[in-house]
Amino acid sequence: MKKTVQLSFCALFAALTAVCSQIAIPLAPVPVNLAMLSVFVAGGVLGPKYGPLSQLVYVLLGAAGVPVFSSLSGGVGVLVGPTGGYIVGYIAAAWLTGFLVERFHGQARWIIAAMIAGLALCYLLGTAWFMFVTKTGLAQALMLCVVPFLVGDALKIAVGTVLVSRLRVVLSKRGTAAV
């Protein structure tokens, strides 16, 4: 039963990431959307095994052409384009967030630290790929792809911390906690 529940949560969070990707402000070269909020909560609630699995499902759906990426886009072309590293980075961010939240038993200050670490990993992977694809230097890539997003990502971490803290309590009381 527990595995069925966990896989159902994976599907739910893959769908949530797809929906959050559409709630966007289309900025070039990287759109602002709510996908990282879903990534944070998936990692924090589902843990280091099922959190990244939910994001892998999201990425594979998009790679297969299902329009789940920002602006209802999909296909391998998006993943090999300038923003592909950030999208693939969702998997790594969910893993690291889940690993750290689980390691530190879901304490709020550690949830925040876990989400910051997950975000940093996503930024690292995404910015490195952006630089490779666009032949952009580090300073310019950071100014285009990281700095404009820091305030919004801080808000996502604040909301994500509240959601993860509450969801972990509710799910553990129901006996359906993933972590």
PDB file of N, CA and C in Angstrom, residues 2 22 24 39 45 50 57 64 76 81 90 92 102 112 148 151-152 162 178:
ATOM      1  N   LYS A   2       1.911   1.270   0.804  1.00  0.00           N
ATOM      2  CA  LYS A   2       2.723   2.478   0.902  1.00  0.00           C
ATOM      3  C   LYS A   2       3.349   2.826  -0.444  1.00  0.00           C
ATOM      4  N   GLN A  22       3.368  26.671 -15.792  1.00  0.00           N
ATOM      5  CA  GLN A  22       2.538  27.534 -16.639  1.00  0.00           C
ATOM      6  C   GLN A  22       2.218  28.870 -15.965  1.00  0.00           C
ATOM      7  N   ALA A  24       3.550  31.738 -15.102  1.00  0.00           N
ATOM      8  CA  ALA A  24       4.857  32.280 -15.465  1.00  0.00           C
ATOM      9  C   ALA A  24       4.782  33.724 -15.942  1.00  0.00           C
ATOM     10  N   VAL A  39       9.086  21.779  -6.993  1.00  0.00           N
ATOM     11  CA  VAL A  39      10.293  20.973  -6.815  1.00  0.00           C
ATOM     12  C   VAL A  39      10.671  20.913  -5.338  1.00  0.00           C
ATOM     13  N   VAL A  45       8.642  16.682   0.839  1.00  0.00           N
ATOM     14  CA  VAL A  45       7.568  15.779   1.275  1.00  0.00           C
ATOM     15  C   VAL A  45       7.848  14.337   0.853  1.00  0.00           C
ATOM     16  N   TYR A  50      11.588   9.508  -3.945  1.00  0.00           N
ATOM     17  CA  TYR A  50      10.384   9.778  -4.721  1.00  0.00           C
ATOM     18  C   TYR A  50      10.258  11.236  -5.162  1.00  0.00           C
ATOM     19  N   VAL A  57       9.684  12.121 -13.896  1.00  0.00           N
ATOM     20  CA  VAL A  57       8.450  11.898 -14.664  1.00  0.00           C
ATOM     21  C   VAL A  57       8.082  13.173 -15.424  1.00  0.00           C
ATOM     22  N   ALA A  64       9.073  13.830 -24.106  1.00  0.00           N
ATOM     23  CA  ALA A  64       8.239  13.073 -25.045  1.00  0.00           C
ATOM     24  C   ALA A  64       7.329  13.979 -25.876  1.00  0.00           C
ATOM     25  N   VAL A  76      12.321  17.401 -26.815  1.00  0.00           N
ATOM     26  CA  VAL A  76      13.742  17.329 -26.492  1.00  0.00           C
ATOM     27  C   VAL A  76      14.426  18.658 -26.799  1.00  0.00           C
ATOM     28  N   GLY A  81      18.008  23.118 -25.249  1.00  0.00           N
ATOM     29  CA  GLY A  81      18.085  24.562 -25.405  1.00  0.00           C
ATOM     30  C   GLY A  81      18.644  25.229 -24.159  1.00  0.00           C
ATOM     31  N   TYR A  90      15.888  20.303 -11.897  1.00  0.00           N
ATOM     32  CA  TYR A  90      14.776  20.047 -10.963  1.00  0.00           C
ATOM     33  C   TYR A  90      14.937  18.679 -10.294  1.00  0.00           C
ATOM     34  N   ALA A  92      17.761  17.000  -9.682  1.00  0.00           N
ATOM     35  CA  ALA A  92      18.840  17.084  -8.682  1.00  0.00           C
ATOM     36  C   ALA A  92      18.420  17.916  -7.477  1.00  0.00           C
ATOM     37  N   GLU A 102      15.165  14.999   5.012  1.00  0.00           N
ATOM     38  CA  GLU A 102      15.092  13.697   5.687  1.00  0.00           C
ATOM     39  C   GLU A 102      16.218  13.559   6.723  1.00  0.00           C
ATOM     40  N   ILE A 112      14.608  25.132   5.209  1.00  0.00           N
ATOM     41  CA  ILE A 112      15.068  26.324   4.484  1.00  0.00           C
ATOM     42  C   ILE A 112      16.457  26.069   3.891  1.00  0.00           C
ATOM     43  N   PRO A 148      18.223  37.909 -11.369  1.00  0.00           N
ATOM     44  CA  PRO A 148      16.831  38.384 -11.438  1.00  0.00           C
ATOM     45  C   PRO A 148      15.821  37.486 -10.708  1.00  0.00           C
ATOM     46  N   VAL A 151      14.992  37.032  -5.568  1.00  0.00           N
ATOM     47  CA  VAL A 151      13.906  37.467  -4.682  1.00  0.00           C
ATOM     48  C   VAL A 151      12.711  36.524  -4.809  1.00  0.00           C
ATOM     49  N   GLY A 152      12.332  36.202  -6.040  1.00  0.00           N
ATOM     50  CA  GLY A 152      11.216  35.281  -6.245  1.00  0.00           C
ATOM     51  C   GLY A 152      11.489  33.908  -5.669  1.00  0.00           C
ATOM     52  N   VAL A 162       6.778  26.449   4.657  1.00  0.00           N
ATOM     53  CA  VAL A 162       5.492  26.321   5.365  1.00  0.00           C
ATOM     54  C   VAL A 162       4.746  25.086   4.863  1.00  0.00           C
ATOM     55  N   ALA A 178       5.802  10.052   3.213  1.00  0.00           N
ATOM     56  CA  ALA A 178       6.773   9.455   2.299  1.00  0.00           C
ATOM     57  C   ALA A 178       8.138   9.381   2.947  1.00  0.00           C
TER      58      ALA A 178
END
